[in-house]
Short mmCIF file of C-alpha atoms and ligand atoms in Angstrom, two decimals:
data_model
loop_
_atom_site.label_atom_id
_atom_site.label_comp_id
_atom_site.label_asym_id
_atom_site.label_seq_id
_atom_site.Cartn_x
_atom_site.Cartn_y
_atom_site.Cartn_z
CA MET A 1118 4.26 29.20 -4.46
CA GLY A 1119 5.98 29.98 -1.78
CA GLU A 1120 5.38 29.06 1.49
CA THR A 1121 4.32 25.55 1.81
CA LYS A 1122 0.73 24.43 3.01
CA TYR A 1123 -0.45 22.47 5.08
CA ILE A 1124 -3.81 19.82 5.48
CA PHE A 1125 -4.74 17.80 8.37
CA VAL A 1126 -6.79 15.75 8.10
CA THR A 1127 -8.37 14.04 10.68
CA GLY A 1128 -11.64 11.44 11.78
CA GLY A 1129 -14.47 10.97 13.82
CA VAL A 1130 -17.52 8.69 14.62
CA ALA A 1131 -15.97 5.12 13.35
CA SER A 1132 -12.93 4.28 12.31
CA SER A 1133 -11.86 2.89 7.90
CA LEU A 1134 -14.12 5.43 6.98
CA GLY A 1135 -11.54 6.40 4.06
CA LYS A 1136 -8.97 8.46 5.60
CA GLY A 1137 -6.53 6.98 3.08
CA ILE A 1138 -8.72 8.09 0.26
CA ILE A 1139 -9.50 10.94 0.81
CA SER A 1140 -5.98 12.40 1.76
CA SER A 1141 -5.23 10.93 -1.59
CA SER A 1142 -7.87 12.53 -4.03
CA ILE A 1143 -7.10 16.10 -1.99
CA GLY A 1144 -4.20 15.37 -2.61
CA LYS A 1145 -4.67 14.31 -6.42
CA LEU A 1146 -7.03 17.35 -7.57
CA LEU A 1147 -4.44 20.12 -5.95
CA GLN A 1148 -1.28 18.76 -7.79
CA ALA A 1149 -3.83 17.70 -10.80
CA ARG A 1150 -3.50 22.29 -10.86
CA GLY A 1151 -0.07 21.74 -11.16
CA TYR A 1152 1.15 21.55 -7.19
CA ASN A 1153 4.24 18.97 -5.86
CA VAL A 1154 2.40 17.62 -2.95
CA THR A 1155 3.10 14.64 -0.89
CA ILE A 1156 1.21 13.56 2.02
CA GLN A 1157 2.08 11.83 5.37
CA LYS A 1158 0.61 9.73 8.11
CA PHE A 1159 0.92 9.74 11.85
CA ASP A 1160 -0.69 6.31 13.20
CA PRO A 1161 -0.61 6.41 17.37
CA TYR A 1162 0.32 2.92 17.96
CA ILE A 1163 3.83 3.00 19.55
CA ASN A 1164 5.61 0.16 17.58
CA ILE A 1165 8.31 2.19 15.65
CA ASP A 1166 6.50 0.73 12.84
CA PRO A 1167 4.34 -1.85 10.85
CA GLY A 1168 6.89 -3.71 10.33
CA THR A 1169 6.95 -6.25 12.96
CA LEU A 1170 2.45 -6.42 12.75
CA ASN A 1171 1.33 -8.64 11.91
CA PRO A 1172 -1.21 -8.36 8.69
CA TYR A 1173 -4.10 -9.33 11.38
CA GLU A 1174 -3.36 -5.75 12.70
CA HIS A 1175 -3.58 -2.89 9.90
CA GLY A 1176 -3.78 -4.56 6.14
CA GLU A 1177 0.05 -5.03 4.61
CA CYS A 1178 2.64 -3.81 5.49
CA TYR A 1179 3.77 -1.06 2.21
CA VAL A 1180 7.88 -0.72 1.74
CA THR A 1181 9.08 3.09 0.28
CA VAL A 1182 11.90 3.30 -2.03
CA ASP A 1183 13.92 4.04 0.47
CA GLY A 1184 13.40 1.63 2.62
CA HIS A 1185 10.66 1.66 5.08
CA GLU A 1186 8.62 -0.70 6.46
CA ALA A 1187 5.02 1.60 6.19
CA ASP A 1188 1.04 2.69 6.63
CA LEU A 1189 -0.82 0.54 3.46
CA ASP A 1190 -2.50 4.32 3.13
CA LEU A 1191 1.34 4.71 1.78
CA GLY A 1192 0.03 2.56 -0.73
CA HIS A 1193 -2.62 4.90 -2.11
CA TYR A 1194 -1.04 8.11 -2.18
CA GLU A 1195 1.33 6.93 -3.88
CA ARG A 1196 -0.81 4.71 -6.19
CA PHE A 1197 -2.99 7.87 -6.76
CA LEU A 1198 -0.36 10.34 -7.53
CA GLY A 1199 2.42 8.67 -8.78
CA ILE A 1200 4.94 10.27 -5.85
CA GLN A 1201 7.42 7.71 -4.20
CA THR A 1202 7.27 8.55 -0.02
CA THR A 1203 9.80 8.26 1.86
CA LYS A 1204 10.26 7.33 5.05
CA ALA A 1205 9.20 11.36 6.32
CA ASN A 1206 6.05 10.38 5.16
CA ASN A 1207 4.84 7.83 8.24
CA ILE A 1208 5.83 8.27 11.67
CA THR A 1209 4.17 6.52 14.08
CA THR A 1210 3.88 7.48 18.10
CA GLY A 1211 7.01 5.36 19.02
CA ARG A 1212 9.50 6.88 16.14
CA ILE A 1213 8.38 9.86 18.08
CA TYR A 1214 9.24 8.88 21.65
CA LYS A 1215 11.45 7.71 20.43
CA SER A 1216 13.35 10.03 18.77
CA VAL A 1217 12.52 12.47 22.35
CA ILE A 1218 13.59 9.98 24.10
CA ASP A 1219 16.87 10.09 22.47
CA LYS A 1220 17.56 13.09 22.35
CA GLU A 1221 17.01 12.94 26.25
CA ARG A 1222 19.91 10.65 26.98
CA ARG A 1223 21.80 12.93 24.28
CA GLY A 1224 21.32 15.86 26.88
CA ASP A 1225 19.69 18.44 24.43
CA TYR A 1226 17.56 18.43 26.23
CA LEU A 1227 19.98 18.89 29.96
CA GLY A 1228 18.11 20.94 32.62
CA LYS A 1229 14.42 20.16 31.64
CA THR A 1230 11.86 17.80 32.77
CA ILE A 1231 10.44 16.16 29.17
CA GLN A 1232 6.76 16.37 28.58
CA VAL A 1233 3.52 15.72 26.46
CA ILE A 1234 4.43 19.42 25.86
CA PRO A 1235 5.37 20.57 24.78
CA HIS A 1236 8.71 17.96 24.14
CA ILE A 1237 6.96 15.75 22.27
CA THR A 1238 4.46 17.62 19.81
CA ASP A 1239 6.97 19.95 19.41
CA GLU A 1240 8.30 16.78 18.36
CA ILE A 1241 5.05 15.82 16.42
CA LYS A 1242 5.33 19.62 14.82
CA ARG A 1243 9.27 19.40 13.63
CA ASN A 1244 8.14 15.96 11.25
CA VAL A 1245 5.27 17.37 9.60
CA LYS A 1246 7.25 20.68 8.37
CA LEU A 1247 10.08 18.91 7.75
CA LEU A 1248 9.04 17.82 4.11
CA GLY A 1249 7.73 21.63 3.96
CA ASN A 1250 11.27 22.96 4.82
CA LYS A 1251 12.93 20.29 3.28
CA TYR A 1252 11.42 19.52 0.31
CA LYS A 1253 9.22 22.53 -0.89
CA PHE A 1254 6.41 21.03 -1.33
CA ASP A 1255 3.67 23.23 -2.10
CA PHE A 1256 1.63 21.18 0.42
CA VAL A 1257 1.54 18.38 2.42
CA ILE A 1258 -1.40 17.23 3.16
CA THR A 1259 -1.06 14.74 7.08
CA GLU A 1260 -3.42 12.34 7.56
CA ILE A 1261 -4.10 11.21 11.39
CA GLY A 1262 -4.49 7.93 12.45
CA GLY A 1263 -7.12 6.70 14.66
CA THR A 1264 -10.44 8.72 15.75
CA VAL A 1265 -11.16 11.70 17.51
CA GLY A 1266 -11.86 10.93 21.03
CA ASP A 1267 -9.46 7.90 21.28
CA ILE A 1268 -6.21 8.62 23.94
CA GLU A 1269 -3.29 8.08 21.92
CA SER A 1270 -4.82 10.74 19.35
CA LEU A 1271 -4.62 13.51 22.22
CA PRO A 1272 -0.93 15.18 20.81
CA TYR A 1273 -1.25 15.00 18.03
CA LEU A 1274 -4.61 16.79 18.05
CA GLU A 1275 -2.64 19.09 20.52
CA SER A 1276 0.30 18.99 17.40
CA ILE A 1277 -2.47 20.23 15.27
CA ARG A 1278 -4.08 23.34 17.29
CA GLN A 1279 -1.09 25.22 17.61
CA LEU A 1280 0.24 24.52 14.20
CA LYS A 1281 -2.97 26.46 13.21
CA TRP A 1282 -2.37 28.72 15.04
CA GLU A 1283 1.28 29.34 14.43
CA LEU A 1284 0.41 28.78 9.96
CA GLY A 1285 -2.85 30.59 9.75
CA LYS A 1286 -4.21 31.12 6.52
CA ASN A 1287 -1.20 28.28 6.34
CA ALA A 1288 -3.15 24.75 8.01
CA LEU A 1289 -6.66 24.14 7.64
CA CYS A 1290 -8.14 21.26 8.85
CA VAL A 1291 -10.70 18.19 7.15
CA HIS A 1292 -12.57 16.44 9.17
CA LEU A 1293 -14.23 13.30 7.66
CA THR A 1294 -17.48 11.50 9.59
CA TYR A 1295 -19.87 9.40 8.75
CA VAL A 1296 -23.68 9.45 8.27
CA PRO A 1297 -25.77 6.71 9.38
CA TYR A 1298 -29.10 5.38 8.06
CA LEU A 1299 -31.20 4.75 10.02
CA ALA A 1300 -33.32 1.81 7.60
CA ALA A 1301 -36.21 1.80 10.24
CA ALA A 1302 -36.98 4.88 10.02
CA GLY A 1303 -36.15 5.74 6.89
CA GLU A 1304 -33.20 8.75 7.78
CA LEU A 1305 -30.08 9.84 7.26
CA LYS A 1306 -27.78 10.76 10.66
CA THR A 1307 -26.26 13.86 11.19
CA LYS A 1308 -25.74 13.53 15.09
CA PRO A 1309 -22.48 11.51 15.98
CA THR A 1310 -20.73 14.48 12.63
CA GLN A 1311 -22.02 16.39 15.48
CA HIS A 1312 -20.43 15.40 18.50
CA SER A 1313 -17.60 14.12 16.54
CA VAL A 1314 -16.78 17.90 15.83
CA LYS A 1315 -17.01 19.35 19.42
CA GLU A 1316 -15.14 16.20 20.48
CA LEU A 1317 -12.30 18.15 18.35
CA GLN A 1318 -13.70 22.52 18.83
CA SER A 1319 -13.05 20.56 22.84
CA VAL A 1320 -9.30 20.41 21.96
CA GLY A 1321 -9.17 23.51 20.18
CA ILE A 1322 -9.70 22.46 16.74
CA GLN A 1323 -12.21 24.15 14.33
CA PRO A 1324 -12.58 21.69 11.01
CA ASP A 1325 -12.18 24.61 7.55
CA VAL A 1326 -14.39 21.75 5.37
CA LEU A 1327 -16.59 18.56 6.52
CA VAL A 1328 -16.91 15.01 4.37
CA LEU A 1329 -19.51 13.23 5.64
CA ARG A 1330 -19.12 9.49 4.54
CA ALA A 1331 -22.36 8.01 3.32
CA GLU A 1332 -24.10 5.36 1.69
CA HIS A 1333 -27.33 7.48 1.15
CA PRO A 1334 -26.87 10.59 -1.15
CA LEU A 1335 -27.78 13.89 1.99
CA SER A 1336 -29.69 16.99 0.80
CA ASP A 1337 -28.68 20.09 0.16
CA GLY A 1338 -30.91 20.91 3.60
CA LEU A 1339 -28.98 17.85 5.66
CA ARG A 1340 -25.89 19.45 4.57
CA LYS A 1341 -26.15 23.29 5.45
CA LYS A 1342 -28.27 21.54 9.14
CA VAL A 1343 -24.10 20.35 9.49
CA ALA A 1344 -22.81 23.79 8.56
CA GLN A 1345 -25.05 26.11 11.04
CA PHE A 1346 -24.51 23.38 13.63
CA CYS A 1347 -20.63 23.14 13.08
CA ASN A 1348 -18.80 25.92 11.96
CA VAL A 1349 -18.85 25.87 8.80
CA ASP A 1350 -19.35 27.01 5.97
CA ASP A 1351 -22.14 25.20 3.50
CA LYS A 1352 -19.78 23.76 0.70
CA ALA A 1353 -17.25 23.45 3.44
CA VAL A 1354 -19.79 20.79 4.19
CA VAL A 1355 -18.62 17.55 0.86
CA GLN A 1356 -19.87 14.01 0.63
CA SER A 1357 -18.25 10.85 0.34
CA ILE A 1358 -21.21 7.87 -0.57
CA ASP A 1359 -20.04 4.84 -1.34
CA ALA A 1360 -18.21 4.90 -5.39
CA GLU A 1361 -18.49 2.44 -8.20
CA THR A 1362 -13.77 1.78 -7.45
CA ILE A 1363 -12.45 4.37 -4.69
CA TYR A 1364 -10.52 5.91 -8.32
CA GLU A 1365 -14.06 7.82 -8.56
CA VAL A 1366 -13.25 9.79 -5.32
CA PRO A 1367 -11.32 12.58 -6.64
CA ILE A 1368 -14.14 12.71 -9.93
CA LEU A 1369 -16.64 13.04 -7.01
CA MET A 1370 -14.66 15.19 -4.32
CA GLN A 1371 -13.83 17.33 -7.70
CA ALA A 1372 -17.49 17.64 -8.92
CA GLN A 1373 -18.49 19.23 -5.46
CA GLY A 1374 -15.86 21.14 -5.67
CA LEU A 1375 -13.38 20.22 -2.96
CA ASP A 1376 -10.31 21.82 -4.01
CA SER A 1377 -11.50 24.65 -4.86
CA THR A 1378 -13.49 25.48 -1.42
CA ILE A 1379 -9.08 24.64 0.17
CA LEU A 1380 -8.07 27.33 -1.96
CA GLU A 1381 -10.43 29.88 -1.50
CA LYS A 1382 -9.52 29.08 2.51
CA MET A 1383 -6.05 29.19 2.39
CA GLY A 1384 -5.86 32.69 -0.02
CA LEU A 1385 -5.28 30.79 -3.10
CA PRO A 1386 -6.41 31.10 -6.26
CA VAL A 1387 -8.51 29.01 -7.95
CA GLY A 1388 -8.94 29.53 -11.38
CA GLU A 1389 -9.27 26.96 -13.99
CA THR A 1390 -10.64 23.47 -12.92
CA PRO A 1391 -8.03 20.48 -14.46
CA GLY A 1392 -9.72 18.17 -17.25
CA LEU A 1393 -8.05 15.42 -15.29
CA GLY A 1394 -7.34 14.12 -18.65
CA PRO A 1395 -5.31 10.87 -17.48
CA TRP A 1396 -7.34 9.51 -14.51
CA ARG A 1397 -10.82 9.90 -16.40
CA LYS A 1398 -9.97 7.46 -19.31
CA PHE A 1399 -8.82 4.62 -16.35
CA LEU A 1400 -11.72 5.44 -15.54
CA GLU A 1401 -13.71 4.93 -18.01
CA ARG A 1402 -11.24 2.21 -19.75
CA ARG A 1403 -12.07 0.19 -16.61
CA HIS A 1404 -15.90 1.23 -16.83
CA ALA A 1405 -16.06 -0.46 -20.60
CA ALA A 1406 -13.94 -3.42 -19.07
CA LYS A 1407 -16.79 -4.78 -16.74
CA SER A 1408 -18.67 -5.05 -19.98
CA LYS A 1409 -16.83 -8.50 -20.24
CA GLU A 1410 -16.49 -11.41 -18.84
CA PRO A 1411 -14.61 -11.57 -15.50
CA ILE A 1412 -10.98 -12.70 -16.11
CA ASN A 1413 -10.53 -14.89 -13.34
CA ILE A 1414 -7.19 -14.44 -11.04
CA ALA A 1415 -6.35 -16.77 -8.15
CA LEU A 1416 -4.41 -15.15 -4.78
CA VAL A 1417 -2.95 -18.02 -3.11
CA GLY A 1418 -1.32 -16.94 0.12
CA LYS A 1419 -2.34 -17.30 4.78
CA TYR A 1420 -3.66 -14.74 5.29
CA ASP A 1421 -7.59 -13.85 4.76
CA LEU A 1422 -8.34 -10.68 4.32
CA GLN A 1423 -8.56 -8.57 1.88
CA ASP A 1424 -6.18 -5.25 2.86
CA ALA A 1425 -3.37 -8.42 3.38
CA TYR A 1426 -2.59 -7.72 -0.12
CA LYS A 1427 -3.30 -5.23 -0.57
CA SER A 1428 -1.29 -3.11 -2.79
CA ILE A 1429 -0.69 -7.36 -5.28
CA ARG A 1430 -5.19 -6.83 -5.41
CA GLU A 1431 -4.76 -3.11 -6.53
CA ALA A 1432 -2.10 -3.80 -8.24
CA LEU A 1433 -3.65 -6.56 -10.84
CA SER A 1434 -6.88 -4.61 -10.31
CA GLN A 1435 -5.08 -2.17 -12.65
CA ALA A 1436 -3.33 -4.07 -15.22
CA GLY A 1437 -6.70 -5.55 -15.47
CA THR A 1438 -8.06 -2.21 -16.35
CA TYR A 1439 -4.88 -2.07 -18.78
CA ASN A 1440 -6.20 -5.01 -20.38
CA ASP A 1441 -9.43 -4.52 -21.24
CA ARG A 1442 -10.72 -7.27 -18.18
CA LYS A 1443 -12.23 -6.55 -14.91
CA VAL A 1444 -9.68 -9.00 -12.39
CA GLU A 1445 -11.55 -10.87 -10.12
CA VAL A 1446 -9.22 -12.30 -7.57
CA HIS A 1447 -9.87 -15.60 -5.48
CA PHE A 1448 -8.21 -16.27 -2.06
CA VAL A 1449 -7.45 -19.48 -2.40
CA ASN A 1450 -6.26 -20.35 2.15
CA SER A 1451 -2.88 -22.18 1.32
CA GLU A 1452 -3.50 -23.81 4.87
CA LYS A 1453 -6.28 -25.56 3.11
CA LEU A 1454 -4.95 -26.56 -0.46
CA THR A 1455 -4.11 -30.54 -1.00
CA ASP A 1456 -2.66 -33.06 -4.18
CA GLU A 1457 -6.84 -33.82 -3.18
CA ASN A 1458 -8.69 -30.65 -3.38
CA VAL A 1459 -5.88 -28.31 -6.35
CA GLY A 1460 -7.51 -29.05 -9.11
CA GLU A 1461 -11.52 -28.02 -8.15
CA ALA A 1462 -9.50 -24.76 -5.71
CA LEU A 1463 -8.05 -23.59 -9.25
CA LYS A 1464 -10.96 -24.98 -11.37
CA GLY A 1465 -11.40 -21.90 -14.14
CA MET A 1466 -8.38 -19.55 -13.12
CA ALA A 1467 -6.24 -18.54 -16.02
CA GLY A 1468 -3.42 -16.99 -13.18
CA VAL A 1469 -2.20 -18.13 -10.09
CA MET A 1470 -0.95 -15.75 -7.70
CA ILE A 1471 1.72 -17.22 -5.44
CA GLY A 1472 1.98 -14.62 -2.60
CA PRO A 1473 4.14 -12.81 0.41
CA GLY A 1474 5.13 -13.97 3.71
CA PHE A 1475 6.62 -15.50 6.72
CA GLY A 1476 6.59 -18.56 8.51
CA GLN A 1477 6.03 -22.51 7.84
CA ARG A 1478 1.82 -21.97 8.67
CA GLY A 1479 0.04 -22.14 5.03
CA ILE A 1480 3.02 -23.42 3.28
CA ASP A 1481 2.33 -26.35 1.74
CA GLY A 1482 -0.59 -25.00 0.21
CA LYS A 1483 1.55 -23.15 -1.98
CA PHE A 1484 3.56 -25.97 -2.96
CA VAL A 1485 0.77 -28.07 -4.52
CA ALA A 1486 -1.12 -25.18 -5.97
CA ILE A 1487 2.45 -24.27 -8.13
CA LYS A 1488 3.34 -28.32 -8.74
CA TYR A 1489 -0.24 -28.17 -9.81
CA THR A 1490 0.26 -24.90 -12.07
CA ARG A 1491 3.75 -25.97 -13.35
CA THR A 1492 2.74 -29.61 -14.70
CA HIS A 1493 -0.99 -27.62 -15.68
CA ASP A 1494 1.29 -25.06 -17.90
CA ILE A 1495 -0.81 -22.27 -16.19
CA PRO A 1496 0.04 -18.91 -15.80
CA THR A 1497 1.52 -18.16 -12.66
CA PHE A 1498 3.23 -14.70 -10.28
CA GLY A 1499 4.86 -16.04 -7.09
CA ILE A 1500 6.26 -13.20 -4.60
CA CYS A 1501 8.74 -13.17 -2.54
CA LEU A 1502 8.39 -16.00 -0.55
CA GLY A 1503 5.59 -17.01 -3.45
CA MET A 1504 9.35 -17.22 -5.58
CA GLN A 1505 11.10 -18.90 -3.17
CA CYS A 1506 7.73 -21.42 -2.44
CA ILE A 1507 8.28 -21.81 -6.33
CA ALA A 1508 12.80 -22.64 -6.29
CA ILE A 1509 12.10 -25.06 -3.07
CA GLU A 1510 8.94 -26.77 -5.46
CA PHE A 1511 11.37 -26.88 -8.12
CA ALA A 1512 14.23 -28.27 -6.53
CA ARG A 1513 11.43 -31.30 -4.71
CA ASN A 1514 9.91 -32.14 -7.66
CA VAL A 1515 11.92 -31.70 -10.55
CA LEU A 1516 15.95 -31.40 -9.48
CA GLY A 1517 14.36 -34.36 -6.62
CA TYR A 1518 16.08 -32.93 -3.43
CA ALA A 1519 12.95 -34.32 -2.35
CA ASP A 1520 13.87 -32.30 1.31
CA ALA A 1521 14.75 -29.07 -0.01
CA ASN A 1522 13.37 -26.37 1.75
CA SER A 1523 14.05 -22.73 2.72
CA ARG A 1524 16.45 -22.15 5.68
CA GLU A 1525 13.91 -20.17 6.93
CA MET A 1526 11.09 -23.16 7.62
CA ASP A 1527 13.72 -25.83 8.65
CA GLU A 1528 17.65 -24.74 9.48
CA LYS A 1529 19.28 -28.15 8.95
CA THR A 1530 17.19 -28.64 5.68
CA PRO A 1531 20.82 -29.60 3.29
CA HIS A 1532 19.09 -28.77 0.06
CA ASN A 1533 18.68 -25.48 0.98
CA VAL A 1534 17.90 -23.75 -2.12
CA ILE A 1535 16.08 -20.34 -0.51
CA ASP A 1536 18.82 -19.63 2.56
CA ILE A 1537 19.28 -16.68 5.37
CA MET A 1538 21.54 -13.98 3.28
CA GLU A 1539 25.34 -13.39 4.85
CA GLU A 1540 24.75 -9.93 6.46
CA GLN A 1541 21.54 -11.77 7.60
CA LYS A 1542 23.18 -14.38 9.97
CA ALA A 1543 24.45 -11.73 12.65
CA ILE A 1544 20.52 -9.99 12.95
CA THR A 1545 18.92 -11.03 16.20
CA ASN A 1546 17.14 -7.08 16.42
CA MET A 1547 13.66 -8.25 14.62
CA GLY A 1548 12.42 -4.58 13.06
CA GLY A 1549 14.06 -2.74 10.14
CA THR A 1550 16.42 -5.73 9.78
CA MET A 1551 15.38 -6.95 6.95
CA ARG A 1552 16.40 -6.66 3.31
CA LEU A 1553 14.53 -3.60 2.77
CA GLY A 1554 13.79 -0.90 0.16
CA ALA A 1555 14.55 -0.33 -3.80
CA TYR A 1556 17.65 -2.29 -5.35
CA GLU A 1557 19.27 -2.60 -8.99
CA CYS A 1558 18.49 -5.88 -11.47
CA VAL A 1559 20.25 -6.69 -14.36
CA LEU A 1560 17.68 -8.80 -16.61
CA GLN A 1561 18.38 -11.21 -19.18
CA LYS A 1562 17.12 -10.13 -22.45
CA ASP A 1563 15.46 -13.00 -24.29
CA SER A 1564 13.60 -13.29 -20.45
CA LYS A 1565 10.00 -12.80 -19.76
CA ALA A 1566 10.55 -9.78 -17.66
CA TYR A 1567 12.22 -8.24 -19.72
CA GLN A 1568 9.25 -8.60 -22.38
CA ALA A 1569 7.19 -7.52 -19.70
CA TYR A 1570 10.01 -4.75 -19.20
CA GLY A 1571 11.30 -3.86 -22.30
CA GLN A 1572 14.31 -2.27 -20.41
CA GLU A 1573 17.58 -4.31 -19.43
CA HIS A 1574 18.54 -2.45 -15.26
CA ILE A 1575 15.15 -1.91 -12.82
CA GLN A 1576 15.06 -0.94 -9.69
CA GLU A 1577 12.09 -2.86 -7.33
CA ARG A 1578 11.74 -2.89 -3.59
CA HIS A 1579 12.42 -5.47 -1.01
CA ARG A 1580 11.74 -6.75 2.40
CA HIS A 1581 13.42 -10.24 2.90
CA ARG A 1582 15.62 -12.22 5.12
CA TYR A 1583 15.78 -15.18 2.66
CA GLU A 1584 17.79 -15.29 -0.80
CA PHE A 1585 17.55 -18.20 -3.42
CA ASN A 1586 20.84 -20.27 -3.08
CA ASN A 1587 23.23 -19.66 -5.78
CA ASP A 1588 25.06 -22.84 -5.29
CA TYR A 1589 22.28 -24.66 -7.05
CA LYS A 1590 21.44 -21.96 -9.77
CA ASP A 1591 23.71 -24.31 -12.51
CA GLN A 1592 21.23 -26.88 -10.99
CA TYR A 1593 17.97 -25.36 -11.66
CA GLU A 1594 19.04 -23.65 -15.08
CA THR A 1595 20.07 -27.28 -16.76
CA ALA A 1596 16.55 -28.38 -15.39
CA GLY A 1597 14.86 -25.49 -16.84
CA MET A 1598 14.11 -22.92 -14.16
CA LYS A 1599 15.92 -19.80 -15.68
CA CYS A 1600 17.65 -17.17 -13.64
CA VAL A 1601 17.12 -14.22 -15.98
CA GLY A 1602 17.54 -11.68 -13.27
CA ILE A 1603 20.43 -10.60 -11.43
CA ASN A 1604 21.25 -7.10 -8.87
CA PRO A 1605 24.23 -6.85 -10.18
CA GLU A 1606 26.24 -5.35 -7.07
CA SER A 1607 25.68 -8.86 -5.15
CA ASP A 1608 25.40 -11.53 -7.31
CA LEU A 1609 21.48 -12.00 -5.94
CA VAL A 1610 19.22 -13.94 -8.01
CA GLU A 1611 15.73 -11.25 -8.22
CA ILE A 1612 13.62 -13.47 -10.86
CA VAL A 1613 12.85 -16.29 -11.87
CA GLU A 1614 11.79 -18.12 -15.11
CA ILE A 1615 10.90 -21.01 -16.54
CA PRO A 1616 10.48 -20.30 -20.21
CA ALA A 1617 9.11 -23.62 -21.19
CA LEU A 1618 5.80 -21.98 -19.76
CA LYS A 1619 3.16 -19.71 -20.80
CA TRP A 1620 4.01 -17.60 -18.34
CA PHE A 1621 5.79 -18.55 -15.73
CA VAL A 1622 7.89 -15.55 -13.02
CA GLY A 1623 8.98 -15.97 -9.23
CA THR A 1624 10.30 -12.29 -8.54
CA GLN A 1625 12.55 -11.63 -4.78
CA PHE A 1626 11.71 -8.18 -4.91
CA HIS A 1627 8.06 -6.85 -4.33
CA PRO A 1628 7.14 -4.95 -8.08
CA GLU A 1629 3.11 -4.50 -6.31
CA TYR A 1630 4.19 -1.06 -4.39
CA GLY A 1631 4.99 -0.08 -7.72
CA SER A 1632 2.11 -0.17 -9.47
CA THR A 1633 0.01 3.58 -9.53
CA VAL A 1634 -3.31 4.10 -11.81
CA LEU A 1635 -1.60 6.19 -14.23
CA ASN A 1636 1.19 3.50 -14.44
CA PRO A 1637 0.86 0.13 -14.40
CA HIS A 1638 3.26 -2.71 -13.35
CA PRO A 1639 5.21 -4.04 -16.71
CA LEU A 1640 4.88 -7.09 -14.84
CA PHE A 1641 1.85 -7.60 -13.19
CA VAL A 1642 0.45 -6.20 -16.44
CA ALA A 1643 2.06 -8.90 -18.30
CA PHE A 1644 0.71 -11.87 -16.14
CA VAL A 1645 -3.17 -10.53 -16.66
CA LYS A 1646 -2.67 -10.49 -20.37
CA ALA A 1647 -0.92 -14.42 -20.31
CA ALA A 1648 -4.02 -15.73 -18.00
CA ILE A 1649 -5.84 -13.55 -20.87
CA GLU A 1650 -4.47 -15.47 -24.04
CA ASN A 1651 -3.93 -19.13 -21.41
CA GLU A 1652 -8.23 -18.09 -21.36
CA LYS A 1653 -8.67 -18.63 -25.18
CA ALA A 1654 -6.29 -20.93 -25.11
CA THR A 1655 -8.40 -23.34 -22.72
CA VAL A 1656 -11.59 -22.08 -24.29
CA ASN A 1657 -10.09 -23.36 -27.03
CA ASP A 1658 -9.55 -26.40 -26.72
N1 LIG B 2188 9.75 -14.98 4.19
C1 LIG B 2188 10.48 -14.66 3.60
C2 LIG B 2188 12.45 -14.08 3.54
O1 LIG B 2188 11.97 -13.18 5.03
C3 LIG B 2188 9.92 -13.95 2.48
C4 LIG B 2188 9.63 -12.90 2.87
C5 LIG B 2188 8.44 -12.07 1.80
O2 LIG B 2188 7.71 -12.57 1.47
N2 LIG B 2188 8.41 -10.65 1.43
O3 LIG B 2188 12.43 -14.01 3.07
#
């Protein structure tokens, strides 16, 4: 296409309006027109990355194939576009400053005073253009975290102002705002949107397109009014009303011509509107699945917050669609689980997920849940810490080592069935030092995992410091838990299974990060399938 085009997505009025979904939808629509698209996110906080954050702060930590701990919006980008993002797709203020300070120490700016403008803004601009320059994308969409008006966002907005000036038609700003409905007055109110656009204009940015998030449809009159007050074209005011699923949003945006408006404004030919066939098929299948009873899956973990297990929830929901059933995820707080209440807590669950995590809190409840599903043969899927708990529970209750544990929970455990990885022992810094990113794994042919993947060699993403202790491998295998996925270089155990049970699988890696709308993850699809079969068997009992 020639020069890379840059689209900036900013947000106003309130946070959590769905900038990530709008960015992903724009990306999807442009990609459907044959363009090579990527999306990046700038987060205005000072942490270098979200790796050390508690999930209660910004939700789950996503992991890219190249081992970067990233904001969960990158998960949306990958799920919508089916692309793989990298470290260059998520930048924080901390990283921008660190890079500038490192350069200052090296002497790159000798003699100069280092300032927010131009040094910080130049570094932001360099990171915006990096993807375009290096990988020759047709479109780079840059989502700016936070809300316009935040002090922290200012250097980013200043960089957008400069880039819009420098790049002319090759840069465009989409601003997402909120139009509240006042029930008492029975009216939708545009004033907050007007204020938010003014705020942008006050830093020198005129948005080109406005996306108005609302709970009720906006009239043409109201859209015209917003266009007039905010200096944008009528058709560049698009509504984004609550959709039944986030995956409807690209369709809703396309129906309003959001992609064609963007192309026109950037001086590109509009051409025919793509049919989005496979995407629509997915939505139809998802919709049809809803006419049946949902399939109940428990998610056992300690973070009682939707976003903390975002990718797992999305992967389960996609796997449901591809099994023609809607998955109903029931969060089960592991801190509250005991041998006495577990039967009640997991009643009616066709399958049980044991979530990833860190630290001692809530761990005992995970053992309780695993013991229950193992002894009642309920399909079970443990991820990362979930897999480690599967191994520990087995050591305690089958191998007979009552004190078996992970070194993470008990440094002095005599039966360290989960141990610290050799290369982790000397590490003292917490940030970005886990075993991160994609590693190879070889599957045993007679395993459930192999059945699911249909291939022997796989690559999956990791985020952990502890590992299965190979000293115990023979004992496990003799007692009925098999190590069916192994890293060929390090010999690390990546997957354990109990073949005698219906579907009992634990993975040291995180398969959820790789599940996309059009390519659901095979392990999740297989797990949900096993849960459906289990449900049928139980009903027929
Ligand atoms: N805490 C465990 C480890 O570091 C598991 C991590 C996880 O679940 N992501 O090995």
